[in-house]
Short mmCIF file of C-alpha atoms in Angstrom, two decimals:
data_model
loop_
_atom_site.label_atom_id
_atom_site.label_comp_id
_atom_site.label_asym_id
_atom_site.label_seq_id
_atom_site.Cartn_x
_atom_site.Cartn_y
_atom_site.Cartn_z
CA UNK A 1 128.60 -21.82 38.66
CA UNK A 2 127.25 -21.43 35.08
CA UNK A 3 123.91 -20.02 34.98
CA UNK A 4 123.15 -22.22 31.88
CA UNK A 5 123.73 -25.36 34.09
CA UNK A 6 121.69 -24.15 37.25
CA UNK A 7 118.86 -26.63 37.96
CA UNK A 8 115.09 -25.48 37.57
CA UNK A 9 112.22 -26.53 39.56
CA UNK A 10 109.00 -26.49 38.17
CA UNK A 11 106.46 -27.83 40.77
CA UNK A 12 107.56 -31.24 41.37
CA UNK A 13 109.46 -31.50 38.28
CA UNK A 14 113.45 -30.88 38.39
CA UNK A 15 115.33 -29.67 35.12
CA UNK A 16 118.66 -30.60 35.76
CA UNK A 17 119.70 -27.47 33.44
CA UNK A 18 118.42 -24.81 31.35
CA UNK A 19 119.05 -26.32 27.68
CA UNK A 20 115.68 -27.58 26.21
CA UNK A 21 115.08 -29.95 23.23
CA UNK A 22 112.65 -27.54 21.17
CA UNK A 23 109.50 -29.57 19.74
CA UNK A 24 110.30 -30.35 16.19
CA UNK A 25 107.99 -31.73 13.96
CA UNK A 26 109.11 -34.91 11.94
CA UNK A 27 105.87 -35.43 9.67
CA UNK A 28 106.85 -39.18 9.90
CA UNK A 29 103.57 -40.51 11.60
CA UNK A 30 101.10 -42.91 10.56
CA UNK A 31 97.55 -42.32 11.87
CA UNK A 32 99.25 -40.10 14.36
CA UNK A 33 101.34 -42.87 15.81
CA UNK A 34 104.64 -42.47 17.03
CA UNK A 35 107.05 -45.07 15.63
CA UNK A 36 110.75 -46.19 15.26
CA UNK A 37 111.52 -42.84 13.94
CA UNK A 38 110.43 -41.05 16.93
CA UNK A 39 112.12 -43.34 19.10
CA UNK A 40 115.10 -42.69 17.55
CA UNK A 41 114.93 -39.08 17.15
CA UNK A 42 113.94 -38.47 20.84
CA UNK A 43 116.19 -41.42 22.41
CA UNK A 44 118.83 -40.04 21.04
CA UNK A 45 118.65 -37.18 23.44
CA UNK A 46 118.25 -39.21 26.53
CA UNK A 47 121.65 -39.22 27.07
CA UNK A 48 122.79 -35.95 25.71
CA UNK A 49 122.56 -33.83 29.01
CA UNK A 50 119.75 -31.87 28.37
CA UNK A 51 117.48 -29.86 30.51
CA UNK A 52 114.34 -30.88 29.02
CA UNK A 53 113.15 -33.11 26.24
CA UNK A 54 110.00 -31.92 24.41
CA UNK A 55 108.32 -33.95 21.90
CA UNK A 56 107.16 -32.28 18.67
CA UNK A 57 103.54 -30.79 18.40
CA UNK A 58 101.12 -33.63 18.99
CA UNK A 59 97.60 -33.01 18.10
CA UNK A 60 94.65 -33.74 20.06
CA UNK A 61 92.41 -35.01 17.18
CA UNK A 62 92.56 -36.18 13.72
CA UNK A 63 91.32 -32.82 12.18
CA UNK A 64 93.80 -30.78 13.69
CA UNK A 65 96.82 -32.53 12.34
CA UNK A 66 99.03 -29.90 10.19
CA UNK A 67 99.84 -32.82 8.03
CA UNK A 68 98.74 -36.55 7.52
CA UNK A 69 102.28 -37.58 8.91
CA UNK A 70 101.75 -35.30 12.34
CA UNK A 71 101.65 -37.26 15.81
CA UNK A 72 98.31 -37.20 17.36
CA UNK A 73 97.12 -38.19 21.42
CA UNK A 74 93.42 -39.10 20.84
CA UNK A 75 93.47 -42.84 20.74
CA UNK A 76 94.90 -45.90 23.04
CA UNK A 77 97.37 -46.75 20.47
CA UNK A 78 99.07 -43.41 20.25
CA UNK A 79 99.07 -43.30 24.08
CA UNK A 80 100.78 -46.78 24.25
CA UNK A 81 103.41 -45.73 21.84
CA UNK A 82 103.83 -42.55 23.84
CA UNK A 83 104.21 -44.42 26.89
CA UNK A 84 107.01 -46.73 25.49
CA UNK A 85 109.11 -43.33 24.09
CA UNK A 86 108.52 -41.71 27.64
CA UNK A 87 109.97 -44.75 29.49
CA UNK A 88 112.85 -45.03 27.04
CA UNK A 89 113.95 -41.51 27.84
CA UNK A 90 113.51 -41.45 31.08
CA UNK A 91 115.47 -44.67 31.96
CA UNK A 92 118.75 -43.79 30.62
CA UNK A 93 119.12 -40.31 32.53
CA UNK A 94 117.42 -37.58 34.83
CA UNK A 95 116.21 -35.27 32.07
CA UNK A 96 112.23 -35.15 32.42
CA UNK A 97 110.10 -35.91 29.06
CA UNK A 98 107.34 -33.43 27.71
CA UNK A 99 104.98 -32.96 25.12
CA UNK A 100 103.39 -30.25 22.90
CA UNK A 101 99.56 -30.44 22.63
CA UNK A 102 98.36 -28.72 19.49
CA UNK A 103 95.45 -28.07 17.33
CA UNK A 104 96.49 -26.79 13.75
CA UNK A 105 93.02 -25.21 13.01
CA UNK A 106 93.05 -23.44 9.19
CA UNK A 107 96.62 -24.29 8.98
CA UNK A 108 95.71 -28.34 8.95
CA UNK A 109 95.28 -30.52 6.17
CA UNK A 110 98.37 -29.55 4.66
CA UNK A 111 101.22 -31.86 2.94
CA UNK A 112 104.38 -32.64 4.00
CA UNK A 113 107.06 -30.06 3.79
CA UNK A 114 109.27 -31.98 1.61
CA UNK A 115 106.14 -32.23 -0.96
CA UNK A 116 105.59 -28.48 -0.80
CA UNK A 117 103.69 -28.16 2.34
CA UNK A 118 100.59 -26.48 0.20
CA UNK A 119 97.04 -26.99 1.40
CA UNK A 120 95.83 -30.64 0.41
CA UNK A 121 93.28 -30.98 -2.22
CA UNK A 122 90.98 -33.86 -3.53
CA UNK A 123 90.28 -37.00 -1.58
CA UNK A 124 93.45 -36.59 0.71
CA UNK A 125 92.18 -33.38 2.13
CA UNK A 126 89.86 -33.15 5.24
CA UNK A 127 87.66 -30.13 6.88
CA UNK A 128 89.42 -27.75 8.72
CA UNK A 129 88.19 -25.47 11.59
CA UNK A 130 89.09 -21.98 12.80
CA UNK A 131 87.96 -18.90 14.59
CA UNK A 132 86.82 -17.15 11.25
CA UNK A 133 85.88 -18.66 7.91
CA UNK A 134 89.37 -17.02 6.66
CA UNK A 135 91.93 -19.16 4.46
CA UNK A 136 95.27 -18.72 5.51
CA UNK A 137 96.74 -17.69 2.45
CA UNK A 138 95.33 -17.57 -1.16
CA UNK A 139 94.89 -21.20 -2.59
CA UNK A 140 94.38 -22.70 0.88
CA UNK A 141 90.77 -24.18 1.85
CA UNK A 142 88.29 -22.04 3.65
CA UNK A 143 87.69 -23.44 7.43
CA UNK A 144 84.63 -23.78 8.81
CA UNK A 145 84.03 -21.13 11.80
CA UNK A 146 84.01 -22.95 15.07
CA UNK A 147 80.43 -22.80 16.69
CA UNK A 148 79.86 -23.30 20.65
CA UNK A 149 79.43 -26.82 19.96
CA UNK A 150 82.57 -27.17 17.96
CA UNK A 151 84.68 -25.01 20.62
CA UNK A 152 83.30 -27.64 23.25
CA UNK A 153 84.45 -30.63 21.33
CA UNK A 154 88.08 -28.89 20.91
CA UNK A 155 88.40 -28.16 24.60
CA UNK A 156 87.26 -31.79 25.48
CA UNK A 157 89.93 -33.15 23.45
CA UNK A 158 92.79 -31.26 25.01
CA UNK A 159 91.33 -32.39 28.29
CA UNK A 160 91.57 -35.99 27.01
CA UNK A 161 94.70 -35.57 25.55
CA UNK A 162 96.16 -34.52 28.66
CA UNK A 163 94.86 -37.05 30.57
CA UNK A 164 96.29 -39.71 27.93
CA UNK A 165 99.71 -37.88 28.29
CA UNK A 166 99.63 -38.41 32.16
CA UNK A 167 98.78 -41.91 31.78
CA UNK A 168 101.83 -42.24 29.27
CA UNK A 169 104.36 -40.78 31.90
CA UNK A 170 104.70 -37.40 30.42
CA UNK A 171 106.33 -35.11 33.13
CA UNK A 172 105.32 -31.71 31.58
CA UNK A 173 102.51 -30.06 28.84
CA UNK A 174 103.14 -27.21 26.70
CA UNK A 175 99.82 -26.07 25.09
CA UNK A 176 100.84 -24.69 21.52
CA UNK A 177 99.39 -21.35 21.29
CA UNK A 178 101.91 -20.00 18.61
CA UNK A 179 102.83 -20.22 14.96
CA UNK A 180 99.68 -19.30 13.49
CA UNK A 181 97.89 -22.54 14.91
CA UNK A 182 94.40 -22.56 16.54
CA UNK A 183 95.08 -20.87 19.81
CA UNK A 184 97.02 -18.14 18.03
CA UNK A 185 94.05 -17.67 15.24
CA UNK A 186 91.80 -16.76 18.18
CA UNK A 187 94.31 -14.49 19.81
CA UNK A 188 95.55 -12.46 16.36
CA UNK A 189 93.10 -9.81 14.93
CA UNK A 190 94.49 -11.10 11.53
CA UNK A 191 92.48 -14.39 11.61
CA UNK A 192 89.93 -13.86 14.45
CA UNK A 193 86.68 -11.65 12.78
CA UNK A 194 84.02 -13.18 15.33
CA UNK A 195 81.71 -11.05 16.57
CA UNK A 196 80.35 -13.13 19.47
CA UNK A 197 82.00 -13.06 22.95
CA UNK A 198 85.34 -14.97 21.40
CA UNK A 199 85.99 -12.12 18.90
CA UNK A 200 86.50 -8.40 18.88
CA UNK A 201 88.52 -6.91 21.53
CA UNK A 202 91.88 -8.67 23.07
CA UNK A 203 90.04 -9.88 26.12
CA UNK A 204 87.48 -11.71 23.98
CA UNK A 205 90.29 -13.14 21.51
CA UNK A 206 92.13 -14.62 24.41
CA UNK A 207 88.93 -16.11 25.76
CA UNK A 208 88.81 -19.54 24.20
CA UNK A 209 92.71 -20.44 24.64
CA UNK A 210 92.20 -19.53 28.42
CA UNK A 211 89.34 -21.53 28.84
CA UNK A 212 90.95 -24.51 27.54
CA UNK A 213 94.15 -23.88 29.50
CA UNK A 214 92.11 -23.87 32.73
CA UNK A 215 90.39 -26.97 31.68
CA UNK A 216 93.54 -28.82 31.33
CA UNK A 217 95.36 -27.28 34.32
CA UNK A 218 92.02 -28.61 36.10
CA UNK A 219 92.95 -32.23 35.09
CA UNK A 220 96.53 -32.23 34.71
CA UNK A 221 97.97 -33.64 38.01
CA UNK A 222 98.69 -30.63 40.45
CA UNK A 223 102.30 -31.59 40.85
CA UNK A 224 103.27 -31.66 37.15
CA UNK A 225 103.81 -28.17 35.15
CA UNK A 226 101.91 -26.60 32.75
CA UNK A 227 102.67 -23.88 30.32
CA UNK A 228 102.21 -22.35 26.92
CA UNK A 229 103.95 -21.25 23.77
CA UNK A 230 103.02 -17.65 22.91
CA UNK A 231 103.46 -15.00 20.36
CA UNK A 232 105.71 -12.22 21.11
CA UNK A 233 104.98 -10.83 17.37
CA UNK A 234 102.85 -11.54 14.29
CA UNK A 235 105.32 -9.42 12.66
CA UNK A 236 102.52 -7.59 10.43
CA UNK A 237 102.75 -4.21 11.13
CA UNK A 238 99.86 -2.27 12.37
CA UNK A 239 97.60 -5.34 11.88
CA UNK A 240 98.76 -8.15 14.11
CA UNK A 241 99.65 -8.93 17.74
CA UNK A 242 102.76 -7.42 19.51
CA UNK A 243 104.81 -7.89 22.59
CA UNK A 244 102.33 -5.92 24.50
CA UNK A 245 99.91 -8.69 23.56
CA UNK A 246 101.86 -11.59 24.56
CA UNK A 247 102.63 -9.85 27.99
CA UNK A 248 98.76 -9.20 28.65
CA UNK A 249 98.13 -13.12 27.75
CA UNK A 250 101.28 -14.22 29.76
CA UNK A 251 99.81 -12.37 32.80
CA UNK A 252 96.41 -14.19 32.14
CA UNK A 253 97.87 -17.37 32.13
CA UNK A 254 100.23 -16.76 35.24
CA UNK A 255 96.79 -16.12 37.00
CA UNK A 256 95.32 -19.64 35.91
CA UNK A 257 98.31 -21.40 37.07
CA UNK A 258 100.70 -21.46 34.16
CA UNK A 259 104.28 -22.50 35.38
CA UNK A 260 105.83 -21.05 32.28
CA UNK A 261 105.51 -19.59 28.82
CA UNK A 262 107.79 -20.01 25.62
CA UNK A 263 107.71 -16.95 23.81
CA UNK A 264 108.02 -17.34 19.91
CA UNK A 265 106.74 -15.48 16.98
CA UNK A 266 105.13 -15.23 13.45
CA UNK A 267 103.43 -18.16 11.51
CA UNK A 268 99.95 -16.58 11.34
CA UNK A 269 99.85 -14.63 8.19
CA UNK A 270 102.10 -14.77 4.86
CA UNK A 271 102.29 -10.94 4.89
CA UNK A 272 104.99 -11.16 7.94
CA UNK A 273 108.27 -9.50 7.54
CA UNK A 274 110.47 -11.23 10.16
CA UNK A 275 113.64 -9.77 10.89
CA UNK A 276 116.05 -12.98 11.77
CA UNK A 277 119.56 -13.16 13.24
CA UNK A 278 121.28 -14.78 16.45
CA UNK A 279 118.84 -14.72 18.97
CA UNK A 280 116.17 -12.52 17.41
CA UNK A 281 113.20 -13.72 19.50
CA UNK A 282 114.99 -13.22 22.86
CA UNK A 283 113.76 -9.71 23.52
CA UNK A 284 110.01 -11.20 23.33
CA UNK A 285 111.05 -13.33 26.29
CA UNK A 286 113.08 -11.03 28.03
CA UNK A 287 109.90 -8.25 27.99
CA UNK A 288 107.37 -10.69 29.13
CA UNK A 289 109.40 -11.92 31.85
CA UNK A 290 110.45 -8.53 33.44
CA UNK A 291 106.65 -7.52 33.30
CA UNK A 292 105.13 -10.50 34.45
CA UNK A 293 107.93 -12.42 36.73
CA UNK A 294 106.57 -15.68 34.98
CA UNK A 295 109.35 -18.58 34.00
CA UNK A 296 110.21 -17.78 30.17
CA UNK A 297 111.58 -19.81 27.50
CA UNK A 298 113.18 -18.51 24.43
CA UNK A 299 113.94 -19.76 21.13
CA UNK A 300 115.51 -18.78 17.78
CA UNK A 301 118.93 -19.15 16.34
CA UNK A 302 120.38 -19.80 19.33
CA UNK A 303 123.77 -21.82 18.91
CA UNK A 304 126.51 -21.10 20.89
CA UNK A 305 127.14 -21.70 24.71
CA UNK A 306 128.23 -18.23 25.61
CA UNK A 307 125.01 -16.81 23.91
CA UNK A 308 122.76 -19.53 25.87
CA UNK A 309 124.83 -18.57 29.03
CA UNK A 310 124.34 -14.77 29.01
CA UNK A 311 120.52 -15.15 28.11
CA UNK A 312 119.99 -16.96 31.45
CA UNK A 313 122.73 -15.38 33.42
CA UNK A 314 121.28 -11.63 32.52
CA UNK A 315 117.92 -12.54 33.23
CA UNK A 316 116.22 -12.36 29.67
CA UNK A 317 115.05 -15.81 29.77
CA UNK A 318 115.05 -18.98 32.40
CA UNK A 319 115.11 -21.70 29.63
CA UNK A 320 116.86 -21.57 26.35
CA UNK A 321 115.14 -24.12 23.62
CA UNK A 322 117.05 -25.25 20.72
CA UNK A 323 116.00 -27.12 17.46
CA UNK A 324 118.49 -26.85 14.66
CA UNK A 325 121.46 -26.73 17.00
CA UNK A 326 120.91 -29.88 18.42
CA UNK A 327 119.93 -31.18 15.44
CA UNK A 328 123.37 -30.61 14.12
CA UNK A 329 125.02 -31.74 17.36
CA UNK A 330 122.94 -33.95 19.83
CA UNK A 331 125.75 -33.37 22.44
CA UNK A 332 125.68 -29.78 22.21
CA UNK A 333 125.20 -29.82 26.17
CA UNK A 334 128.65 -31.66 26.52
CA UNK A 335 130.47 -28.89 24.35
CA UNK A 336 128.40 -25.87 26.37
CA UNK A 337 129.21 -27.92 29.96
CA UNK A 338 133.11 -27.89 28.57
CA UNK A 339 133.21 -24.05 27.64
CA UNK A 340 131.60 -23.14 30.43
CA UNK A 341 132.42 -25.09 33.51
CA UNK A 342 129.14 -26.61 34.06
CA UNK A 343 128.20 -30.06 35.34
CA UNK A 344 126.29 -32.42 32.73
CA UNK A 345 124.89 -35.74 32.99
CA UNK A 346 126.81 -38.34 30.94
CA UNK A 347 125.82 -42.10 31.14
CA UNK A 348 128.47 -44.74 31.81
CA UNK A 349 128.54 -46.00 28.86
CA UNK A 350 129.64 -42.67 27.34
CA UNK A 351 132.11 -41.36 29.89
CA UNK A 352 135.26 -42.38 27.92
CA UNK A 353 134.18 -39.78 25.60
CA UNK A 354 134.55 -37.16 28.04
CA UNK A 355 138.18 -37.40 28.80
CA UNK A 356 139.60 -34.04 29.05
CA UNK A 357 143.01 -32.42 30.32
CA UNK A 358 145.52 -35.18 31.77
CA UNK A 359 142.63 -37.61 32.58
CA UNK A 360 142.62 -40.73 30.64
CA UNK A 361 139.27 -42.57 29.65
CA UNK A 362 139.71 -45.04 32.35
CA UNK A 363 140.42 -42.07 35.03
CA UNK A 364 137.18 -40.57 33.82
CA UNK A 365 135.20 -43.78 34.86
CA UNK A 366 136.73 -44.44 37.78
CA UNK A 367 135.93 -41.24 39.05
CA UNK A 368 132.15 -41.51 38.15
CA UNK A 369 131.81 -44.91 39.67
CA UNK A 370 133.68 -43.66 42.97
#
């Protein structure tokens, strides 16, 4: 039995295997509303045999969007559009549909990446907020430091977005606490220079993300899983977060009812020095899993079936998230199932494409029907 193709139960949600479509920003929304591009992008994975399909970073208010092209879930039009996509995805296979809820903090109000991704200037720009009034980089806008009223508003927006996600038919939520966005900005000493109860020591810096998680968990249905993407390292030696910080944060999340953590890294500082390579973030997930026992997801340059199999089989992570690999080969799970002798869901319309060995396409179809 392939470990990669074993189902995983998270509360009432069954993931048919351990392969996850990682959230990938498409920067193609208009006023935060998913459109035909998102329906095609996400819909093509409905029959790909994955364990979980996760929509890209979806922002809880307009000011929290990374770019003007980013998705949102803060009004009824957006909610209805997500509901249509969720229905499409779940109509044609057993793969649950997830969403990543986010707020970009000081990294908001940026241009589209194919236009350079720099801080917007002039009438297109909007006010951004952050733990401290420190710009992300030289040439970036100075964010407004969040006061108590602003913190409460952000928390309410996350709670509201979770309610909309539930009504839209979303099965699982991941809160975005990495990549230099708002929650990560609070946790990292690089971006958080506050002197109140939300700044200073590690316990204080974790406080606001944990408060938001707890508030969302309180309204998100008990039978549905909730987790967070967290940071394994800021990759800024001597200044930023390291793996012990990730372990401490994951342990607190677990106490509050988190069902999983998705361990990534970097993004909070232009000073980062990232050592990339195949599976370069797996050791972060492995350390968190070993120390806390929480279900972990890993991501980053995982491209080959045997590589993904070893990660799960050796207990380094429970789930393997893929982005570029699934963009290059949407039916990667089929290839992995062939290589690892795993079982994967295939829609009857596509069964002819699964003919192997001595079986003819007709025999494959007849076996499935029987």
